[in-house]
Amino acid sequence: MTTAPERAFVVGVDSGGSGLRVALARPGQGPAGEGRIVETVSSREPVRTGAGGIDAGHLLAQLLPAVDAMTARAGGGTVLAVAVGAAGMATLGDRLRAELPGAFDRAWGVRRLALAADAVTAYAGALGQRPGAVVAGGTGLIALGTDLSGWRRADGWGHLLGDCGSGAWIGRAGLEAAMRAYDGRRGGSAALLARVEERFGPAAGLPGALYPRADRPAVLASFAPEVAACAAAGDAVAAGVLERAAAHIAEAAAAVVPSGPGNEVALTGGLFMLGESLLGPLRAEFGALLPGVREVPAAGDPLAGAVTIAAALADGSLRLPEDPRLLQLAR
């Protein structure tokens, strides 16, 4: 383990569909040595993605001046390490992997760089560097686990092929139940149909309103709170949707949790703010599928996870395993 010089910083980055967040932190000064955040800045402009993948130039145009300004406000100093967590890093991150190491070296003289999938920074934010499993749920859903020798992943395949139990999955199932009620088919919910017409207008117009949208997953996920509200009010169909979602979530966690006693699983992301209508069935599913595995609260979010990785990279204490798609290091 190395000792950080005075006036030293690390940088954590969280890039996702809702924008870009950047944190400047002092290495090794958090409660678990993970880095004490000095300042954060946010942009609501997501980093562009094109035919070549995530646009490295667009990310750098936002990131470099933000870090320079934060460093100046903190009195100046040296950036020791950077960790960038990005949605789509595994499949769309080739330009980031090719361009960011040289750009950070030229800008700050930084050679310690971690490029991570957002699921990895979510893991590090939730559990730090200890073994276990994390389910990150929002519009989509992915489970990631490690015994610190390698990673295991389940789902995260998008709303057409997977993301089972996610906000988009719950919203779509709720919309289907509403349309069943509109048609008079079995499995329909009059309560959900009323919510659909309140939010989207006449039910017959829903396909035309939904199918052309480029942001269909987000629109589907926006209906998930309505499903939870109907379930909490006693609608059996909506409750059944959340029970099936809980089963999918627990299955994803069970697929990635390391073997052996004493393992932990944490839940992170906005999906788990839907309330007891989801969390109650989820606890029951965990008890059935993951006996002996302890559910623990997530310690922090993906930005905190990026800071944890950067601080560990700066002092040589990184224990999370490298992976060519999930966590790639440059030193």
PDB file of N, CA, C and O in Angstrom, residues 54-127:
ATOM      1  N   ILE A  54     -19.750   4.644 -26.778  1.00  0.00           N
ATOM      2  CA  ILE A  54     -19.803   5.819 -25.922  1.00  0.00           C
ATOM      3  C   ILE A  54     -18.792   6.850 -26.434  1.00  0.00           C
ATOM      4  O   ILE A  54     -17.633   6.519 -26.693  1.00  0.00           O
ATOM      5  N   ASP A  55     -19.226   8.092 -26.554  1.00  0.00           N
ATOM      6  CA  ASP A  55     -18.417   9.158 -27.146  1.00  0.00           C
ATOM      7  C   ASP A  55     -17.413   9.666 -26.115  1.00  0.00           C
ATOM      8  O   ASP A  55     -17.765  10.452 -25.214  1.00  0.00           O
ATOM      9  N   ALA A  56     -16.152   9.255 -26.248  1.00  0.00           N
ATOM     10  CA  ALA A  56     -15.112   9.649 -25.292  1.00  0.00           C
ATOM     11  C   ALA A  56     -14.895  11.156 -25.309  1.00  0.00           C
ATOM     12  O   ALA A  56     -14.679  11.779 -24.257  1.00  0.00           O
ATOM     13  N   GLY A  57     -14.927  11.782 -26.490  1.00  0.00           N
ATOM     14  CA  GLY A  57     -14.727  13.209 -26.575  1.00  0.00           C
ATOM     15  C   GLY A  57     -15.791  13.995 -25.838  1.00  0.00           C
ATOM     16  O   GLY A  57     -15.502  14.995 -25.168  1.00  0.00           O
ATOM     17  N   HIS A  58     -17.045  13.557 -25.933  1.00  0.00           N
ATOM     18  CA  HIS A  58     -18.131  14.234 -25.235  1.00  0.00           C
ATOM     19  C   HIS A  58     -17.975  14.091 -23.730  1.00  0.00           C
ATOM     20  O   HIS A  58     -18.221  15.043 -22.967  1.00  0.00           O
ATOM     21  N   LEU A  59     -17.576  12.910 -23.268  1.00  0.00           N
ATOM     22  CA  LEU A  59     -17.336  12.719 -21.835  1.00  0.00           C
ATOM     23  C   LEU A  59     -16.212  13.633 -21.353  1.00  0.00           C
ATOM     24  O   LEU A  59     -16.343  14.313 -20.325  1.00  0.00           O
ATOM     25  N   LEU A  60     -15.103  13.668 -22.077  1.00  0.00           N
ATOM     26  CA  LEU A  60     -13.957  14.471 -21.666  1.00  0.00           C
ATOM     27  C   LEU A  60     -14.293  15.955 -21.669  1.00  0.00           C
ATOM     28  O   LEU A  60     -13.820  16.711 -20.807  1.00  0.00           O
ATOM     29  N   ALA A  61     -15.113  16.404 -22.627  1.00  0.00           N
ATOM     30  CA  ALA A  61     -15.470  17.817 -22.694  1.00  0.00           C
ATOM     31  C   ALA A  61     -16.235  18.266 -21.453  1.00  0.00           C
ATOM     32  O   ALA A  61     -16.159  19.442 -21.048  1.00  0.00           O
ATOM     33  N   GLN A  62     -16.978  17.360 -20.835  1.00  0.00           N
ATOM     34  CA  GLN A  62     -17.678  17.679 -19.595  1.00  0.00           C
ATOM     35  C   GLN A  62     -16.805  17.442 -18.362  1.00  0.00           C
ATOM     36  O   GLN A  62     -16.825  18.214 -17.409  1.00  0.00           O
ATOM     37  N   LEU A  63     -16.020  16.360 -18.402  1.00  0.00           N
ATOM     38  CA  LEU A  63     -15.310  15.909 -17.216  1.00  0.00           C
ATOM     39  C   LEU A  63     -14.081  16.759 -16.889  1.00  0.00           C
ATOM     40  O   LEU A  63     -13.879  17.167 -15.738  1.00  0.00           O
ATOM     41  N   LEU A  64     -13.228  17.028 -17.877  1.00  0.00           N
ATOM     42  CA  LEU A  64     -11.962  17.697 -17.593  1.00  0.00           C
ATOM     43  C   LEU A  64     -12.147  19.073 -16.966  1.00  0.00           C
ATOM     44  O   LEU A  64     -11.539  19.373 -15.927  1.00  0.00           O
ATOM     45  N   PRO A  65     -12.974  19.961 -17.541  1.00  0.00           N
ATOM     46  CA  PRO A  65     -13.141  21.265 -16.890  1.00  0.00           C
ATOM     47  C   PRO A  65     -13.807  21.173 -15.525  1.00  0.00           C
ATOM     48  O   PRO A  65     -13.504  21.971 -14.626  1.00  0.00           O
ATOM     49  N   ALA A  66     -14.706  20.207 -15.334  1.00  0.00           N
ATOM     50  CA  ALA A  66     -15.360  20.055 -14.028  1.00  0.00           C
ATOM     51  C   ALA A  66     -14.344  19.696 -12.955  1.00  0.00           C
ATOM     52  O   ALA A  66     -14.352  20.256 -11.845  1.00  0.00           O
ATOM     53  N   VAL A  67     -13.450  18.751 -13.256  1.00  0.00           N
ATOM     54  CA  VAL A  67     -12.438  18.349 -12.274  1.00  0.00           C
ATOM     55  C   VAL A  67     -11.449  19.475 -12.031  1.00  0.00           C
ATOM     56  O   VAL A  67     -11.057  19.742 -10.884  1.00  0.00           O
ATOM     57  N   ASP A  68     -11.029  20.162 -13.080  1.00  0.00           N
ATOM     58  CA  ASP A  68     -10.100  21.287 -12.909  1.00  0.00           C
ATOM     59  C   ASP A  68     -10.708  22.357 -12.009  1.00  0.00           C
ATOM     60  O   ASP A  68     -10.021  22.918 -11.134  1.00  0.00           O
ATOM     61  N   ALA A  69     -11.979  22.648 -12.198  1.00  0.00           N
ATOM     62  CA  ALA A  69     -12.632  23.676 -11.382  1.00  0.00           C
ATOM     63  C   ALA A  69     -12.749  23.226  -9.925  1.00  0.00           C
ATOM     64  O   ALA A  69     -12.511  24.018  -8.999  1.00  0.00           O
ATOM     65  N   MET A  70     -13.117  21.957  -9.701  1.00  0.00           N
ATOM     66  CA  MET A  70     -13.218  21.466  -8.331  1.00  0.00           C
ATOM     67  C   MET A  70     -11.861  21.462  -7.644  1.00  0.00           C
ATOM     68  O   MET A  70     -11.740  21.823  -6.463  1.00  0.00           O
ATOM     69  N   THR A  71     -10.820  21.048  -8.365  1.00  0.00           N
ATOM     70  CA  THR A  71      -9.481  21.032  -7.790  1.00  0.00           C
ATOM     71  C   THR A  71      -9.044  22.443  -7.411  1.00  0.00           C
ATOM     72  O   THR A  71      -8.460  22.663  -6.337  1.00  0.00           O
ATOM     73  N   ALA A  72      -9.325  23.415  -8.263  1.00  0.00           N
ATOM     74  CA  ALA A  72      -8.966  24.797  -7.952  1.00  0.00           C
ATOM     75  C   ALA A  72      -9.719  25.294  -6.724  1.00  0.00           C
ATOM     76  O   ALA A  72      -9.128  25.955  -5.845  1.00  0.00           O
ATOM     77  N   ARG A  73     -11.018  24.959  -6.607  1.00  0.00           N
ATOM     78  CA  ARG A  73     -11.790  25.402  -5.445  1.00  0.00           C
ATOM     79  C   ARG A  73     -11.292  24.751  -4.164  1.00  0.00           C
ATOM     80  O   ARG A  73     -11.442  25.300  -3.073  1.00  0.00           O
ATOM     81  N   ALA A  74     -10.702  23.552  -4.302  1.00  0.00           N
ATOM     82  CA  ALA A  74     -10.163  22.855  -3.124  1.00  0.00           C
ATOM     83  C   ALA A  74      -8.754  23.306  -2.768  1.00  0.00           C
ATOM     84  O   ALA A  74      -8.155  22.761  -1.842  1.00  0.00           O
ATOM     85  N   GLY A  75      -8.232  24.279  -3.496  1.00  0.00           N
ATOM     86  CA  GLY A  75      -6.913  24.794  -3.186  1.00  0.00           C
ATOM     87  C   GLY A  75      -5.794  24.229  -4.023  1.00  0.00           C
ATOM     88  O   GLY A  75      -4.618  24.500  -3.749  1.00  0.00           O
ATOM     89  N   GLY A  76      -6.121  23.462  -5.055  1.00  0.00           N
ATOM     90  CA  GLY A  76      -5.106  22.884  -5.932  1.00  0.00           C
ATOM     91  C   GLY A  76      -4.563  21.586  -5.386  1.00  0.00           C
ATOM     92  O   GLY A  76      -4.715  21.263  -4.204  1.00  0.00           O
ATOM     93  N   GLY A  77      -3.928  20.815  -6.245  1.00  0.00           N
ATOM     94  CA  GLY A  77      -3.358  19.541  -5.833  1.00  0.00           C
ATOM     95  C   GLY A  77      -3.181  18.614  -7.012  1.00  0.00           C
ATOM     96  O   GLY A  77      -3.366  19.006  -8.175  1.00  0.00           O
ATOM     97  N   THR A  78      -2.849  17.369  -6.701  1.00  0.00           N
ATOM     98  CA  THR A  78      -2.524  16.361  -7.696  1.00  0.00           C
ATOM     99  C   THR A  78      -3.609  15.298  -7.744  1.00  0.00           C
ATOM    100  O   THR A  78      -4.054  14.820  -6.695  1.00  0.00           O
ATOM    101  N   VAL A  79      -4.028  14.932  -8.949  1.00  0.00           N
ATOM    102  CA  VAL A  79      -4.965  13.824  -9.117  1.00  0.00           C
ATOM    103  C   VAL A  79      -4.154  12.538  -9.242  1.00  0.00           C
ATOM    104  O   VAL A  79      -3.335  12.396 -10.149  1.00  0.00           O
ATOM    105  N   LEU A  80      -4.376  11.609  -8.314  1.00  0.00           N
ATOM    106  CA  LEU A  80      -3.611  10.363  -8.282  1.00  0.00           C
ATOM    107  C   LEU A  80      -4.240   9.252  -9.113  1.00  0.00           C
ATOM    108  O   LEU A  80      -3.527   8.419  -9.679  1.00  0.00           O
ATOM    109  N   ALA A  81      -5.556   9.188  -9.138  1.00  0.00           N
ATOM    110  CA  ALA A  81      -6.233   8.074  -9.808  1.00  0.00           C
ATOM    111  C   ALA A  81      -7.643   8.498 -10.182  1.00  0.00           C
ATOM    112  O   ALA A  81      -8.241   9.359  -9.540  1.00  0.00           O
ATOM    113  N   VAL A  82      -8.158   7.846 -11.224  1.00  0.00           N
ATOM    114  CA  VAL A  82      -9.507   8.110 -11.717  1.00  0.00           C
ATOM    115  C   VAL A  82     -10.215   6.779 -11.913  1.00  0.00           C
ATOM    116  O   VAL A  82      -9.610   5.816 -12.401  1.00  0.00           O
ATOM    117  N   ALA A  83     -11.480   6.723 -11.535  1.00  0.00           N
ATOM    118  CA  ALA A  83     -12.321   5.571 -11.838  1.00  0.00           C
ATOM    119  C   ALA A  83     -13.570   6.064 -12.550  1.00  0.00           C
ATOM    120  O   ALA A  83     -14.279   6.926 -12.027  1.00  0.00           O
ATOM    121  N   VAL A  84     -13.809   5.524 -13.737  1.00  0.00           N
ATOM    122  CA  VAL A  84     -14.966   5.901 -14.540  1.00  0.00           C
ATOM    123  C   VAL A  84     -15.906   4.705 -14.613  1.00  0.00           C
ATOM    124  O   VAL A  84     -15.546   3.644 -15.136  1.00  0.00           O
ATOM    125  N   GLY A  85     -17.107   4.869 -14.088  1.00  0.00           N
ATOM    126  CA  GLY A  85     -18.149   3.863 -14.234  1.00  0.00           C
ATOM    127  C   GLY A  85     -19.164   4.354 -15.244  1.00  0.00           C
ATOM    128  O   GLY A  85     -19.636   5.490 -15.150  1.00  0.00           O
ATOM    129  N   ALA A  86     -19.474   3.520 -16.229  1.00  0.00           N
ATOM    130  CA  ALA A  86     -20.361   3.964 -17.305  1.00  0.00           C
ATOM    131  C   ALA A  86     -21.349   2.879 -17.680  1.00  0.00           C
ATOM    132  O   ALA A  86     -20.975   1.711 -17.830  1.00  0.00           O
ATOM    133  N   ALA A  87     -22.608   3.278 -17.837  1.00  0.00           N
ATOM    134  CA  ALA A  87     -23.599   2.366 -18.390  1.00  0.00           C
ATOM    135  C   ALA A  87     -23.197   2.007 -19.812  1.00  0.00           C
ATOM    136  O   ALA A  87     -22.865   2.879 -20.610  1.00  0.00           O
ATOM    137  N   GLY A  88     -23.199   0.732 -20.128  1.00  0.00           N
ATOM    138  CA  GLY A  88     -22.823   0.281 -21.456  1.00  0.00           C
ATOM    139  C   GLY A  88     -21.340   0.069 -21.652  1.00  0.00           C
ATOM    140  O   GLY A  88     -20.904  -0.236 -22.764  1.00  0.00           O
ATOM    141  N   MET A  89     -20.531   0.217 -20.585  1.00  0.00           N
ATOM    142  CA  MET A  89     -19.079   0.057 -20.729  1.00  0.00           C
ATOM    143  C   MET A  89     -18.717  -1.304 -21.324  1.00  0.00           C
ATOM    144  O   MET A  89     -17.819  -1.409 -22.166  1.00  0.00           O
ATOM    145  N   ALA A  90     -19.404  -2.351 -20.918  1.00  0.00           N
ATOM    146  CA  ALA A  90     -19.026  -3.695 -21.356  1.00  0.00           C
ATOM    147  C   ALA A  90     -19.135  -3.846 -22.869  1.00  0.00           C
ATOM    148  O   ALA A  90     -18.261  -4.449 -23.500  1.00  0.00           O
ATOM    149  N   THR A  91     -20.177  -3.283 -23.466  1.00  0.00           N
ATOM    150  CA  THR A  91     -20.409  -3.494 -24.897  1.00  0.00           C
ATOM    151  C   THR A  91     -20.150  -2.265 -25.753  1.00  0.00           C
ATOM    152  O   THR A  91     -19.941  -2.390 -26.961  1.00  0.00           O
ATOM    153  N   LEU A  92     -20.155  -1.068 -25.148  1.00  0.00           N
ATOM    154  CA  LEU A  92     -20.043   0.176 -25.907  1.00  0.00           C
ATOM    155  C   LEU A  92     -18.842   1.014 -25.485  1.00  0.00           C
ATOM    156  O   LEU A  92     -18.727   2.175 -25.891  1.00  0.00           O
ATOM    157  N   GLY A  93     -17.930   0.447 -24.708  1.00  0.00           N
ATOM    158  CA  GLY A  93     -16.865   1.236 -24.117  1.00  0.00           C
ATOM    159  C   GLY A  93     -15.534   1.209 -24.829  1.00  0.00           C
ATOM    160  O   GLY A  93     -14.531   1.659 -24.268  1.00  0.00           O
ATOM    161  N   ASP A  94     -15.490   0.735 -26.085  1.00  0.00           N
ATOM    162  CA  ASP A  94     -14.192   0.621 -26.761  1.00  0.00           C
ATOM    163  C   ASP A  94     -13.500   1.974 -26.914  1.00  0.00           C
ATOM    164  O   ASP A  94     -12.276   2.079 -26.742  1.00  0.00           O
ATOM    165  N   ARG A  95     -14.244   3.023 -27.234  1.00  0.00           N
ATOM    166  CA  ARG A  95     -13.617   4.341 -27.386  1.00  0.00           C
ATOM    167  C   ARG A  95     -13.109   4.873 -26.055  1.00  0.00           C
ATOM    168  O   ARG A  95     -12.061   5.526 -25.995  1.00  0.00           O
ATOM    169  N   LEU A  96     -13.844   4.608 -24.984  1.00  0.00           N
ATOM    170  CA  LEU A  96     -13.357   5.025 -23.664  1.00  0.00           C
ATOM    171  C   LEU A  96     -12.058   4.308 -23.319  1.00  0.00           C
ATOM    172  O   LEU A  96     -11.101   4.929 -22.833  1.00  0.00           O
ATOM    173  N   ARG A  97     -12.017   2.999 -23.587  1.00  0.00           N
ATOM    174  CA  ARG A  97     -10.805   2.240 -23.276  1.00  0.00           C
ATOM    175  C   ARG A  97      -9.620   2.705 -24.123  1.00  0.00           C
ATOM    176  O   ARG A  97      -8.477   2.689 -23.668  1.00  0.00           O
ATOM    177  N   ALA A  98      -9.887   3.134 -25.345  1.00  0.00           N
ATOM    178  CA  ALA A  98      -8.807   3.556 -26.241  1.00  0.00           C
ATOM    179  C   ALA A  98      -8.332   4.974 -25.946  1.00  0.00           C
ATOM    180  O   ALA A  98      -7.128   5.266 -26.072  1.00  0.00           O
ATOM    181  N   GLU A  99      -9.245   5.883 -25.573  1.00  0.00           N
ATOM    182  CA  GLU A  99      -8.904   7.297 -25.522  1.00  0.00           C
ATOM    183  C   GLU A  99      -8.686   7.868 -24.126  1.00  0.00           C
ATOM    184  O   GLU A  99      -7.917   8.820 -23.963  1.00  0.00           O
ATOM    185  N   LEU A 100      -9.344   7.340 -23.109  1.00  0.00           N
ATOM    186  CA  LEU A 100      -9.251   7.973 -21.793  1.00  0.00           C
ATOM    187  C   LEU A 100      -7.869   7.865 -21.153  1.00  0.00           C
ATOM    188  O   LEU A 100      -7.417   8.845 -20.538  1.00  0.00           O
ATOM    189  N   PRO A 101      -7.161   6.729 -21.236  1.00  0.00           N
ATOM    190  CA  PRO A 101      -5.844   6.693 -20.579  1.00  0.00           C
ATOM    191  C   PRO A 101      -4.910   7.808 -21.057  1.00  0.00           C
ATOM    192  O   PRO A 101      -4.287   8.506 -20.241  1.00  0.00           O
ATOM    193  N   GLY A 102      -4.802   8.012 -22.345  1.00  0.00           N
ATOM    194  CA  GLY A 102      -3.936   9.057 -22.854  1.00  0.00           C
ATOM    195  C   GLY A 102      -4.434  10.445 -22.487  1.00  0.00           C
ATOM    196  O   GLY A 102      -3.634  11.347 -22.172  1.00  0.00           O
ATOM    197  N   ALA A 103      -5.751  10.646 -22.510  1.00  0.00           N
ATOM    198  CA  ALA A 103      -6.308  11.968 -22.202  1.00  0.00           C
ATOM    199  C   ALA A 103      -6.043  12.352 -20.752  1.00  0.00           C
ATOM    200  O   ALA A 103      -5.668  13.498 -20.462  1.00  0.00           O
ATOM    201  N   PHE A 104      -6.199  11.429 -19.825  1.00  0.00           N
ATOM    202  CA  PHE A 104      -5.952  11.738 -18.416  1.00  0.00           C
ATOM    203  C   PHE A 104      -4.462  11.919 -18.135  1.00  0.00           C
ATOM    204  O   PHE A 104      -4.072  12.728 -17.289  1.00  0.00           O
ATOM    205  N   ASP A 105      -3.637  11.158 -18.832  1.00  0.00           N
ATOM    206  CA  ASP A 105      -2.190  11.329 -18.683  1.00  0.00           C
ATOM    207  C   ASP A 105      -1.780  12.732 -19.146  1.00  0.00           C
ATOM    208  O   ASP A 105      -1.016  13.440 -18.479  1.00  0.00           O
ATOM    209  N   ARG A 106      -2.299  13.168 -20.280  1.00  0.00           N
ATOM    210  CA  ARG A 106      -1.946  14.496 -20.786  1.00  0.00           C
ATOM    211  C   ARG A 106      -2.497  15.604 -19.895  1.00  0.00           C
ATOM    212  O   ARG A 106      -1.842  16.626 -19.669  1.00  0.00           O
ATOM    213  N   ALA A 107      -3.715  15.445 -19.401  1.00  0.00           N
ATOM    214  CA  ALA A 107      -4.363  16.513 -18.632  1.00  0.00           C
ATOM    215  C   ALA A 107      -3.802  16.629 -17.220  1.00  0.00           C
ATOM    216  O   ALA A 107      -3.560  17.741 -16.729  1.00  0.00           O
ATOM    217  N   TRP A 108      -3.589  15.493 -16.566  1.00  0.00           N
ATOM    218  CA  TRP A 108      -3.241  15.527 -15.138  1.00  0.00           C
ATOM    219  C   TRP A 108      -2.015  14.691 -14.783  1.00  0.00           C
ATOM    220  O   TRP A 108      -1.642  14.616 -13.622  1.00  0.00           O
ATOM    221  N   GLY A 109      -1.423  14.034 -15.781  1.00  0.00           N
ATOM    222  CA  GLY A 109      -0.322  13.139 -15.481  1.00  0.00           C
ATOM    223  C   GLY A 109      -0.762  11.881 -14.754  1.00  0.00           C
ATOM    224  O   GLY A 109       0.031  11.243 -14.052  1.00  0.00           O
ATOM    225  N   VAL A 110      -2.016  11.503 -14.943  1.00  0.00           N
ATOM    226  CA  VAL A 110      -2.585  10.347 -14.238  1.00  0.00           C
ATOM    227  C   VAL A 110      -2.382   9.084 -15.071  1.00  0.00           C
ATOM    228  O   VAL A 110      -2.766   9.037 -16.244  1.00  0.00           O
ATOM    229  N   ARG A 111      -1.811   8.071 -14.451  1.00  0.00           N
ATOM    230  CA  ARG A 111      -1.655   6.781 -15.118  1.00  0.00           C
ATOM    231  C   ARG A 111      -2.474   5.680 -14.450  1.00  0.00           C
ATOM    232  O   ARG A 111      -2.639   4.604 -15.026  1.00  0.00           O
ATOM    233  N   ARG A 112      -2.973   5.941 -13.268  1.00  0.00           N
ATOM    234  CA  ARG A 112      -3.816   4.955 -12.579  1.00  0.00           C
ATOM    235  C   ARG A 112      -5.270   5.233 -12.950  1.00  0.00           C
ATOM    236  O   ARG A 112      -5.846   6.237 -12.530  1.00  0.00           O
ATOM    237  N   LEU A 113      -5.845   4.337 -13.724  1.00  0.00           N
ATOM    238  CA  LEU A 113      -7.203   4.528 -14.240  1.00  0.00           C
ATOM    239  C   LEU A 113      -7.950   3.210 -14.202  1.00  0.00           C
ATOM    240  O   LEU A 113      -7.416   2.177 -14.607  1.00  0.00           O
ATOM    241  N   ALA A 114      -9.190   3.262 -13.714  1.00  0.00           N
ATOM    242  CA  ALA A 114     -10.092   2.112 -13.749  1.00  0.00           C
ATOM    243  C   ALA A 114     -11.285   2.473 -14.623  1.00  0.00           C
ATOM    244  O   ALA A 114     -11.903   3.523 -14.436  1.00  0.00           O
ATOM    245  N   LEU A 115     -11.585   1.619 -15.589  1.00  0.00           N
ATOM    246  CA  LEU A 115     -12.772   1.757 -16.429  1.00  0.00           C
ATOM    247  C   LEU A 115     -13.703   0.603 -16.082  1.00  0.00           C
ATOM    248  O   LEU A 115     -13.355  -0.564 -16.270  1.00  0.00           O
ATOM    249  N   ALA A 116     -14.883   0.953 -15.579  1.00  0.00           N
ATOM    250  CA  ALA A 116     -15.765  -0.057 -15.008  1.00  0.00           C
ATOM    251  C   ALA A 116     -17.160   0.039 -15.583  1.00  0.00           C
ATOM    252  O   ALA A 116     -17.651   1.131 -15.909  1.00  0.00           O
ATOM    253  N   ALA A 117     -17.809  -1.105 -15.702  1.00  0.00           N
ATOM    254  CA  ALA A 117     -19.238  -1.113 -15.975  1.00  0.00           C
ATOM    255  C   ALA A 117     -19.969  -0.509 -14.785  1.00  0.00           C
ATOM    256  O   ALA A 117     -19.506  -0.593 -13.636  1.00  0.00           O
ATOM    257  N   ASP A 118     -21.111   0.102 -15.048  1.00  0.00           N
ATOM    258  CA  ASP A 118     -21.834   0.726 -13.942  1.00  0.00           C
ATOM    259  C   ASP A 118     -22.273  -0.282 -12.889  1.00  0.00           C
ATOM    260  O   ASP A 118     -22.440   0.075 -11.716  1.00  0.00           O
ATOM    261  N   ALA A 119     -22.426  -1.545 -13.279  1.00  0.00           N
ATOM    262  CA  ALA A 119     -22.762  -2.564 -12.282  1.00  0.00           C
ATOM    263  C   ALA A 119     -21.619  -2.761 -11.288  1.00  0.00           C
ATOM    264  O   ALA A 119     -21.857  -3.049 -10.111  1.00  0.00           O
ATOM    265  N   VAL A 120     -20.377  -2.605 -11.732  1.00  0.00           N
ATOM    266  CA  VAL A 120     -19.224  -2.748 -10.838  1.00  0.00           C
ATOM    267  C   VAL A 120     -19.163  -1.578  -9.863  1.00  0.00           C
ATOM    268  O   VAL A 120     -18.908  -1.770  -8.663  1.00  0.00           O
ATOM    269  N   THR A 121     -19.380  -0.347 -10.345  1.00  0.00           N
ATOM    270  CA  THR A 121     -19.375   0.778  -9.412  1.00  0.00           C
ATOM    271  C   THR A 121     -20.575   0.694  -8.460  1.00  0.00           C
ATOM    272  O   THR A 121     -20.467   1.088  -7.294  1.00  0.00           O
ATOM    273  N   ALA A 122     -21.706   0.165  -8.935  1.00  0.00           N
ATOM    274  CA  ALA A 122     -22.836  -0.060  -8.029  1.00  0.00           C
ATOM    275  C   ALA A 122     -22.453  -1.070  -6.957  1.00  0.00           C
ATOM    276  O   ALA A 122     -22.798  -0.905  -5.771  1.00  0.00           O
ATOM    277  N   TYR A 123     -21.744  -2.123  -7.362  1.00  0.00           N
ATOM    278  CA  TYR A 123     -21.281  -3.124  -6.391  1.00  0.00           C
ATOM    279  C   TYR A 123     -20.361  -2.477  -5.359  1.00  0.00           C
ATOM    280  O   TYR A 123     -20.538  -2.651  -4.138  1.00  0.00           O
ATOM    281  N   ALA A 124     -19.339  -1.736  -5.832  1.00  0.00           N
ATOM    282  CA  ALA A 124     -18.373  -1.128  -4.924  1.00  0.00           C
ATOM    283  C   ALA A 124     -19.039  -0.119  -4.003  1.00  0.00           C
ATOM    284  O   ALA A 124     -18.655   0.020  -2.836  1.00  0.00           O
ATOM    285  N   GLY A 125     -20.035   0.600  -4.506  1.00  0.00           N
ATOM    286  CA  GLY A 125     -20.749   1.527  -3.656  1.00  0.00           C
ATOM    287  C   GLY A 125     -21.555   0.828  -2.584  1.00  0.00           C
ATOM    288  O   GLY A 125     -21.644   1.297  -1.450  1.00  0.00           O
ATOM    289  N   ALA A 126     -22.140  -0.307  -2.928  1.00  0.00           N
ATOM    290  CA  ALA A 126     -23.013  -1.020  -1.996  1.00  0.00           C
ATOM    291  C   ALA A 126     -22.234  -1.833  -0.978  1.00  0.00           C
ATOM    292  O   ALA A 126     -22.526  -1.795   0.230  1.00  0.00           O
ATOM    293  N   LEU A 127     -21.228  -2.591  -1.430  1.00  0.00           N
ATOM    294  CA  LEU A 127     -20.518  -3.536  -0.555  1.00  0.00           C
ATOM    295  C   LEU A 127     -19.039  -3.224  -0.385  1.00  0.00           C
ATOM    296  O   LEU A 127     -18.363  -3.928   0.367  1.00  0.00           O
TER     297      LEU A 127
END
